[in-house]
PDB file of C-alpha atoms in Angstrom:
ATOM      1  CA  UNK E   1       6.887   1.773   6.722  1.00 86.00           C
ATOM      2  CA  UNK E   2       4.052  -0.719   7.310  1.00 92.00           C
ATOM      3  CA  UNK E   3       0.682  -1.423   5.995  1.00 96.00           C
ATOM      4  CA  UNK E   4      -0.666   2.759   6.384  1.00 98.00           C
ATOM      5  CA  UNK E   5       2.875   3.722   4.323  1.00 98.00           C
ATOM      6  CA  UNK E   6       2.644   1.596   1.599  1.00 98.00           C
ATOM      7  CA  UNK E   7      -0.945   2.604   0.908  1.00 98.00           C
ATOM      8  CA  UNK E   8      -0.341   6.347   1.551  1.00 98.00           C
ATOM      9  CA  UNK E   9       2.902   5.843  -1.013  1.00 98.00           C
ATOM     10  CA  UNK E  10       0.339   4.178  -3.857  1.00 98.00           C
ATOM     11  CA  UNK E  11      -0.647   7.813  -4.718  1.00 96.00           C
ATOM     12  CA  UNK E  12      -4.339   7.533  -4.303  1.00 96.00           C
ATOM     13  CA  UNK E  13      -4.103   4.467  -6.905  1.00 97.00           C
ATOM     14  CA  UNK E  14      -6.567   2.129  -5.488  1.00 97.00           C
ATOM     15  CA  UNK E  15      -5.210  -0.819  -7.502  1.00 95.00           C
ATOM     16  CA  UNK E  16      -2.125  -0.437  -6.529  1.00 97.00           C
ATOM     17  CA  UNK E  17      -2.224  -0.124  -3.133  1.00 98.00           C
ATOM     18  CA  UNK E  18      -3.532  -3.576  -2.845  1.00 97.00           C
ATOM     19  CA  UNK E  19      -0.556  -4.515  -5.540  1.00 97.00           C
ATOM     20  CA  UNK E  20       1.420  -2.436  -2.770  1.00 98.00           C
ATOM     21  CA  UNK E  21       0.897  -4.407   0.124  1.00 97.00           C
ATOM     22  CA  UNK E  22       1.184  -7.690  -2.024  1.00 97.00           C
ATOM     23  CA  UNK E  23       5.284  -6.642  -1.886  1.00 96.00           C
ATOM     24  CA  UNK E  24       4.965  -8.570   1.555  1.00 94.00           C
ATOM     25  CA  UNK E  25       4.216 -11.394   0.169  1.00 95.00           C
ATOM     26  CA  UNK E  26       5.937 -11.861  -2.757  1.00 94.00           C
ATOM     27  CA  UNK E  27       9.439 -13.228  -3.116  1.00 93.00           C
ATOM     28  CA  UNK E  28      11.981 -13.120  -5.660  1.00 95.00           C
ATOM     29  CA  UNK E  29      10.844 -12.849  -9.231  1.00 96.00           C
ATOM     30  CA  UNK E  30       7.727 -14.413  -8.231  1.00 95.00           C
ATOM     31  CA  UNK E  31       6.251 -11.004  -9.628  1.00 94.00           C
ATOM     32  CA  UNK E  32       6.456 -11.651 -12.304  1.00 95.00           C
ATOM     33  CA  UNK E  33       3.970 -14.490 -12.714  1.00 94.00           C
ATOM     34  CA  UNK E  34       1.176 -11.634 -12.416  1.00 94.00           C
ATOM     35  CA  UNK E  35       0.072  -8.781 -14.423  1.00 94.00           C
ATOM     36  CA  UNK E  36       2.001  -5.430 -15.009  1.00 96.00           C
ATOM     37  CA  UNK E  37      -0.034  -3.612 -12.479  1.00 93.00           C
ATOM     38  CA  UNK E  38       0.601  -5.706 -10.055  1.00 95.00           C
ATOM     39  CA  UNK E  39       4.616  -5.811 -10.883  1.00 97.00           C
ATOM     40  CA  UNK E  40       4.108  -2.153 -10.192  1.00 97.00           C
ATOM     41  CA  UNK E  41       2.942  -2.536  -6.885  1.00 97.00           C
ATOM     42  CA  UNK E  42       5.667  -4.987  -6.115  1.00 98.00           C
ATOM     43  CA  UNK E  43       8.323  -3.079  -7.211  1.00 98.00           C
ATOM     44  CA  UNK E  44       7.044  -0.013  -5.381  1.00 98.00           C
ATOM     45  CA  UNK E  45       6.903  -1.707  -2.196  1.00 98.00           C
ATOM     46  CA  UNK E  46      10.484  -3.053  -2.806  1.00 98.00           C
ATOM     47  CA  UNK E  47      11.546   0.715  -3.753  1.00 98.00           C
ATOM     48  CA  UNK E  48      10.108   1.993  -0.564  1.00 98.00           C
ATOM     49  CA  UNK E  49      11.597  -0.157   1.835  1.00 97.00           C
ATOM     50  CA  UNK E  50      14.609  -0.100   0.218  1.00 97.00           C
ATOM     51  CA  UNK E  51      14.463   3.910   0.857  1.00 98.00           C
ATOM     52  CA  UNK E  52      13.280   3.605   4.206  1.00 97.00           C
ATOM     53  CA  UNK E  53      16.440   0.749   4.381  1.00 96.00           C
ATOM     54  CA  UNK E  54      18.552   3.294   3.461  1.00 97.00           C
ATOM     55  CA  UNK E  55      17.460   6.944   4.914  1.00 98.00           C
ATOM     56  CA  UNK E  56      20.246   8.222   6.474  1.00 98.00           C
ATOM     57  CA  UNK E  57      17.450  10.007   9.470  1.00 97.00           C
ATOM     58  CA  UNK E  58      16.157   6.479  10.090  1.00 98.00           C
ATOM     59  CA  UNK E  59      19.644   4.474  10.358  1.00 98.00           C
ATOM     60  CA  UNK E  60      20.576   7.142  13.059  1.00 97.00           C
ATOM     61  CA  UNK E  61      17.495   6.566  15.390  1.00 97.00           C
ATOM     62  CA  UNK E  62      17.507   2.515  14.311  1.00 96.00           C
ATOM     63  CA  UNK E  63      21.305   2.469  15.208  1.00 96.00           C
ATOM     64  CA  UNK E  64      20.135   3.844  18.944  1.00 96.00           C
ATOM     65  CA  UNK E  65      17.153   1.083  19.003  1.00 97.00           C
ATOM     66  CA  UNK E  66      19.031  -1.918  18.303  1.00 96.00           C
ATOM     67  CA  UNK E  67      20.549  -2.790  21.354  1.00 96.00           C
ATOM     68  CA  UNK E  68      17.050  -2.695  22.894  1.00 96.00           C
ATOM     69  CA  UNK E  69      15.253  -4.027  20.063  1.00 97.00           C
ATOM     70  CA  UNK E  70      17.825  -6.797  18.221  1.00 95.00           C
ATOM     71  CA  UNK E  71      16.879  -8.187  14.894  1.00 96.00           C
ATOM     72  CA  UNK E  72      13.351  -6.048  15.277  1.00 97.00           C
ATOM     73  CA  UNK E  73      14.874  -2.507  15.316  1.00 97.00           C
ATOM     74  CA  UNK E  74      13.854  -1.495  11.828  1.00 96.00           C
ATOM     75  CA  UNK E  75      10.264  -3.315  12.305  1.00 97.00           C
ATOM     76  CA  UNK E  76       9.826  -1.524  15.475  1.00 98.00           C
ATOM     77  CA  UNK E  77      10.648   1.767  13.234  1.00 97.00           C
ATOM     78  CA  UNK E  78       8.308   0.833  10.767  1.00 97.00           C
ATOM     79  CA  UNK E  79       5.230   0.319  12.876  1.00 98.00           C
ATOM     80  CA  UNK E  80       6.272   3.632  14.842  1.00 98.00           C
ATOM     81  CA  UNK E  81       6.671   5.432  11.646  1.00 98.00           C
ATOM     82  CA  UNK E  82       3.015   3.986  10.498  1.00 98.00           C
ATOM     83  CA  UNK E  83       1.902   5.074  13.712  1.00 98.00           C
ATOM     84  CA  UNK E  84       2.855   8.833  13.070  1.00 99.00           C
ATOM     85  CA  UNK E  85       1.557   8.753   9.959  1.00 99.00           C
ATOM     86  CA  UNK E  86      -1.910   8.083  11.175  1.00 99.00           C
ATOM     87  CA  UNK E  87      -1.154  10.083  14.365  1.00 98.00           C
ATOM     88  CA  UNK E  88      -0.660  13.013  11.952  1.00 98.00           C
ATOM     89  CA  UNK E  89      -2.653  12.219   8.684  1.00 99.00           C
ATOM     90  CA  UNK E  90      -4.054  15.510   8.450  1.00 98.00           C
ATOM     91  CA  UNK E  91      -1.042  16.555   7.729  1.00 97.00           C
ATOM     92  CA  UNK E  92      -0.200  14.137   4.703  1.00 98.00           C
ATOM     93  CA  UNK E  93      -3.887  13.788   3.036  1.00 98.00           C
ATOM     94  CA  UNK E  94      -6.995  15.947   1.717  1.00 97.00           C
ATOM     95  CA  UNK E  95      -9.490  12.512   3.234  1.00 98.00           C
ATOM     96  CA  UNK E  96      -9.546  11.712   6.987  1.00 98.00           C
ATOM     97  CA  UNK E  97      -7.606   8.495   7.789  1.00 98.00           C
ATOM     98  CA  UNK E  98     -11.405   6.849   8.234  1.00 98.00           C
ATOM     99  CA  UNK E  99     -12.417   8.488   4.980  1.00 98.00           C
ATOM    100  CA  UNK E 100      -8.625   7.070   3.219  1.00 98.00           C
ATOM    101  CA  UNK E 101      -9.556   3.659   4.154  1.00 98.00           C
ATOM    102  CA  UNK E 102     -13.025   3.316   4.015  1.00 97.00           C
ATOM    103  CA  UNK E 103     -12.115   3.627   0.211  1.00 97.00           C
ATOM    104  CA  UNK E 104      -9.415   1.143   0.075  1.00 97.00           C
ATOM    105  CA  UNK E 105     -11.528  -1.250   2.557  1.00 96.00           C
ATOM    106  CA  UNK E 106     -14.552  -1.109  -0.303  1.00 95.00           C
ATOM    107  CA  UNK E 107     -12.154  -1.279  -3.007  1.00 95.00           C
ATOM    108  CA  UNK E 108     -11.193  -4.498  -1.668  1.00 93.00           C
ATOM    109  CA  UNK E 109     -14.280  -5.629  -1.799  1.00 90.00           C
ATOM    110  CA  UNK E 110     -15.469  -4.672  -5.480  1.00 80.00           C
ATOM    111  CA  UNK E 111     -12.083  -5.412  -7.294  1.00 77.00           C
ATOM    112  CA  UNK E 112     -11.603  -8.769  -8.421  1.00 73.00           C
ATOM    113  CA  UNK E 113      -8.536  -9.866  -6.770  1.00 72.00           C
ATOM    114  CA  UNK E 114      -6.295 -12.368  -8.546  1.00 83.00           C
ATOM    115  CA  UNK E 115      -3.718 -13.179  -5.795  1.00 92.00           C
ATOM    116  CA  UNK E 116      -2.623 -15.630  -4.091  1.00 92.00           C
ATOM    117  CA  UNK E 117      -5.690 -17.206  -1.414  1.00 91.00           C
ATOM    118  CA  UNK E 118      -2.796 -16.207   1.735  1.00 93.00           C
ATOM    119  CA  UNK E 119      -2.879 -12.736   0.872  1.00 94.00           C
ATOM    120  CA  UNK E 120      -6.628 -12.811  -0.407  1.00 93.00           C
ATOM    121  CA  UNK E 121      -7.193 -14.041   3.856  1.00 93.00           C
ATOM    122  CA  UNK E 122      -4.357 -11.646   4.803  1.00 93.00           C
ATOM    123  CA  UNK E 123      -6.723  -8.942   2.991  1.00 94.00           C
ATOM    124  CA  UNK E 124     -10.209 -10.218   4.429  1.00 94.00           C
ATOM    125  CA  UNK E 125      -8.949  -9.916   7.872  1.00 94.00           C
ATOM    126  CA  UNK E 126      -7.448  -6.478   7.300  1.00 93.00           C
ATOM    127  CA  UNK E 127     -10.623  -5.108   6.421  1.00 94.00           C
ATOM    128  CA  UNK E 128     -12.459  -7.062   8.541  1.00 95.00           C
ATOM    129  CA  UNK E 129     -10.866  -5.952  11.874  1.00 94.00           C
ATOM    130  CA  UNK E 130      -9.643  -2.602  10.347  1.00 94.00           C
ATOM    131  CA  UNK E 131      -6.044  -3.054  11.849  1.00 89.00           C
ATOM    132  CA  UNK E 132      -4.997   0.522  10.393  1.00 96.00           C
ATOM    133  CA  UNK E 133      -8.090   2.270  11.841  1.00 96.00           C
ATOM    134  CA  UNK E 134      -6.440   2.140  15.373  1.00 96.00           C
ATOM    135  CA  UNK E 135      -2.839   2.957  14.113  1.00 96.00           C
ATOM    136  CA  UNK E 136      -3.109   6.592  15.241  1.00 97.00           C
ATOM    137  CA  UNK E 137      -3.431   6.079  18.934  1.00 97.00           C
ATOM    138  CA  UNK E 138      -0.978   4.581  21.647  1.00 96.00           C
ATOM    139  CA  UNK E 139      -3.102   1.221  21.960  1.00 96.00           C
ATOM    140  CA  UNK E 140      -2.749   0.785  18.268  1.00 96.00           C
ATOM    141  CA  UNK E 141       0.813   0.748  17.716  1.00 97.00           C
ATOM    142  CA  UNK E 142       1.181  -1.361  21.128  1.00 97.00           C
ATOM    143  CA  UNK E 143      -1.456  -4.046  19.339  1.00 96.00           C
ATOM    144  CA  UNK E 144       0.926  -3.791  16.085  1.00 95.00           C
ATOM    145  CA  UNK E 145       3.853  -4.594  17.404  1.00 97.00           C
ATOM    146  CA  UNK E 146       2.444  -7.479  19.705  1.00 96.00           C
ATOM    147  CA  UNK E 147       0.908  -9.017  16.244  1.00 93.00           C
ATOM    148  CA  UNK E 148       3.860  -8.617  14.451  1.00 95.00           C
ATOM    149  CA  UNK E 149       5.716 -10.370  17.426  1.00 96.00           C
ATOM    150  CA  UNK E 150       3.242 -13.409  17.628  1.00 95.00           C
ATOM    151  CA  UNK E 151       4.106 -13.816  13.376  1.00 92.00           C
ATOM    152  CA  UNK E 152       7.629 -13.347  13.873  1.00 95.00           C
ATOM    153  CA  UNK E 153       9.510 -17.293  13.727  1.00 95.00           C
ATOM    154  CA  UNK E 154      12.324 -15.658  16.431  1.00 96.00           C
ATOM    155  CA  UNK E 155      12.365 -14.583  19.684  1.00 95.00           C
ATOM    156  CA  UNK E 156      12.188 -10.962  19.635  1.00 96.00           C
ATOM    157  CA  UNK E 157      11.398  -7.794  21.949  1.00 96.00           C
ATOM    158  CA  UNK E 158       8.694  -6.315  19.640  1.00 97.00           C
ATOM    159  CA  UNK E 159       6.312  -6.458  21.805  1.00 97.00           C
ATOM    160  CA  UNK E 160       7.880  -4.271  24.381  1.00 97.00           C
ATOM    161  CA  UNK E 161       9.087  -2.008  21.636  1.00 98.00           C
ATOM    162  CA  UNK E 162       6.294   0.750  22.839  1.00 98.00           C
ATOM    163  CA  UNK E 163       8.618   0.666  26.008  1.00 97.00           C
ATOM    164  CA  UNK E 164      11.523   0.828  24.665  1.00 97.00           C
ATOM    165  CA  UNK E 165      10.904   3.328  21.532  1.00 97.00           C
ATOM    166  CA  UNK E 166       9.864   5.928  24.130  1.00 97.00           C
ATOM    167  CA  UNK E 167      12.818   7.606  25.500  1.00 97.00           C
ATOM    168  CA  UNK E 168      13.602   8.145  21.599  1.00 97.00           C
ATOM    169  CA  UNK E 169      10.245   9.678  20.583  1.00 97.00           C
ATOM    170  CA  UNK E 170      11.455  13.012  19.737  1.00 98.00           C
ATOM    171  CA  UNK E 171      14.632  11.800  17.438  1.00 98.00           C
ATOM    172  CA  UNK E 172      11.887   9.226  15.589  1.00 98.00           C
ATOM    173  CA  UNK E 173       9.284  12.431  15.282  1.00 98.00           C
ATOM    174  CA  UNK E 174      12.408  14.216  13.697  1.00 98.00           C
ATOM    175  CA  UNK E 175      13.530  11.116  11.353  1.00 98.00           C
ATOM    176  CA  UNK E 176      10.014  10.107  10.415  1.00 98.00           C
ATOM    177  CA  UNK E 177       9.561  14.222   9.347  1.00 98.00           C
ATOM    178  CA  UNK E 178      12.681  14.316   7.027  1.00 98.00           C
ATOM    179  CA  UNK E 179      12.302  10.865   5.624  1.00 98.00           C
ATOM    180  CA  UNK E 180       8.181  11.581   4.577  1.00 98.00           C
ATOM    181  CA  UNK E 181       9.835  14.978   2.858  1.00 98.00           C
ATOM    182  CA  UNK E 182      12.604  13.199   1.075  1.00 98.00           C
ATOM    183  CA  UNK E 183      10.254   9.966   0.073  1.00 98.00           C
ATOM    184  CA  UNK E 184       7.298  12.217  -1.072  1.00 97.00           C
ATOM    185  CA  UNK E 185       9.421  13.914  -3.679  1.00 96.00           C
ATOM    186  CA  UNK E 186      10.465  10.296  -4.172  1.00 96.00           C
ATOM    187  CA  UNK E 187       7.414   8.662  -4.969  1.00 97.00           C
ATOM    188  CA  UNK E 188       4.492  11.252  -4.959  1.00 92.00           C
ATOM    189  CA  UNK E 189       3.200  12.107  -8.077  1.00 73.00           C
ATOM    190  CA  UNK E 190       1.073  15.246  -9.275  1.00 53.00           C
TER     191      UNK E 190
END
């Protein structure tokens, strides 16, 4: 999952959700130079895209993507799958998406962040152009995956991954269904 997964998977913990999407950004035992709560959010991140990795629903569908989509299959996945989420948050969460990040968005700005100044800029432009308000519609994920594309040091097809994801919408509606199921008992929390 991308940005919109990670949060969701933080369990409402506003701390850790920006400790979350630090994962990204973060190699190695690099963690380990911060504080505990932010370890946590590290090692979450690492745990859930090491279960998305691993799904058995999701390597089916990315196994059908990769010819189209080589080296980006599993990005393309994760964007769609962050896509769905917001597509169908009503589903997942008592808040409206707008409500859900509104939250985090002022959280980020209230909470003394001791990170790195990358991800401090990576953050500021996040909640400046609210990136994960538009993940819900068509446009959205199309703008996603043409970001991710321009950031990408390879020449990939992610930005024609819209195209290409759409004869497969129904098996990645199916996957993304099991996999939330199995990684909610996973990581959600009473």
């Amino acid at each position: 999952m991308n940005f919109l997964g990670h949060l969701y998977f933080s369990n409402n913990n506003l701390d850790l959700m920006v400790a979350n999407l630090f994962g990204d950004f973060c190699k190695g035992k690099s963690y380990l130079d911060y504080p505990i709560e932010t370890q946590k959010g590290v090692l979450l991140h690492r745990a859930i895209d090491s279960f998305i990795d691993n799904h058995a629903s999701v390597i089916a569908v990315r196994q059908k993507l990769y010819t189209p989509l080589p080296k980006v299959s599993g990005i393309a996945m994760d964007l769609y799958f962050d896509h769905l989420l917001a597509k169908n948050w009503q589903m997942f969460h008592r808040l409206t998406l707008t409500d859900f990040l509104v939250l985090f968005y002022d959280h980020t700005l209230v909470t003394e962040l001791t990170y790195p100044s990358d991800f401090l800029l990576f953050i500021k432009k996040l909640r400046e152009s609210k990136w994960m308000n538009y993940y819900a519609s068509e446009f959205g994920f199309q703008k996603s995956c043409e970001g991710v594309s321009r950031r990408l040091s390879f020449d990939n097809e992610l930005i024609n991954a819209p195209i290409h994801i759409a004869p497969y919408k129904h098996d990645l509606f199916e996957a993304f269904n099991t996999y939330m199921k199995d990684a909610q008992k996973r990581f959600m929390t009473s």
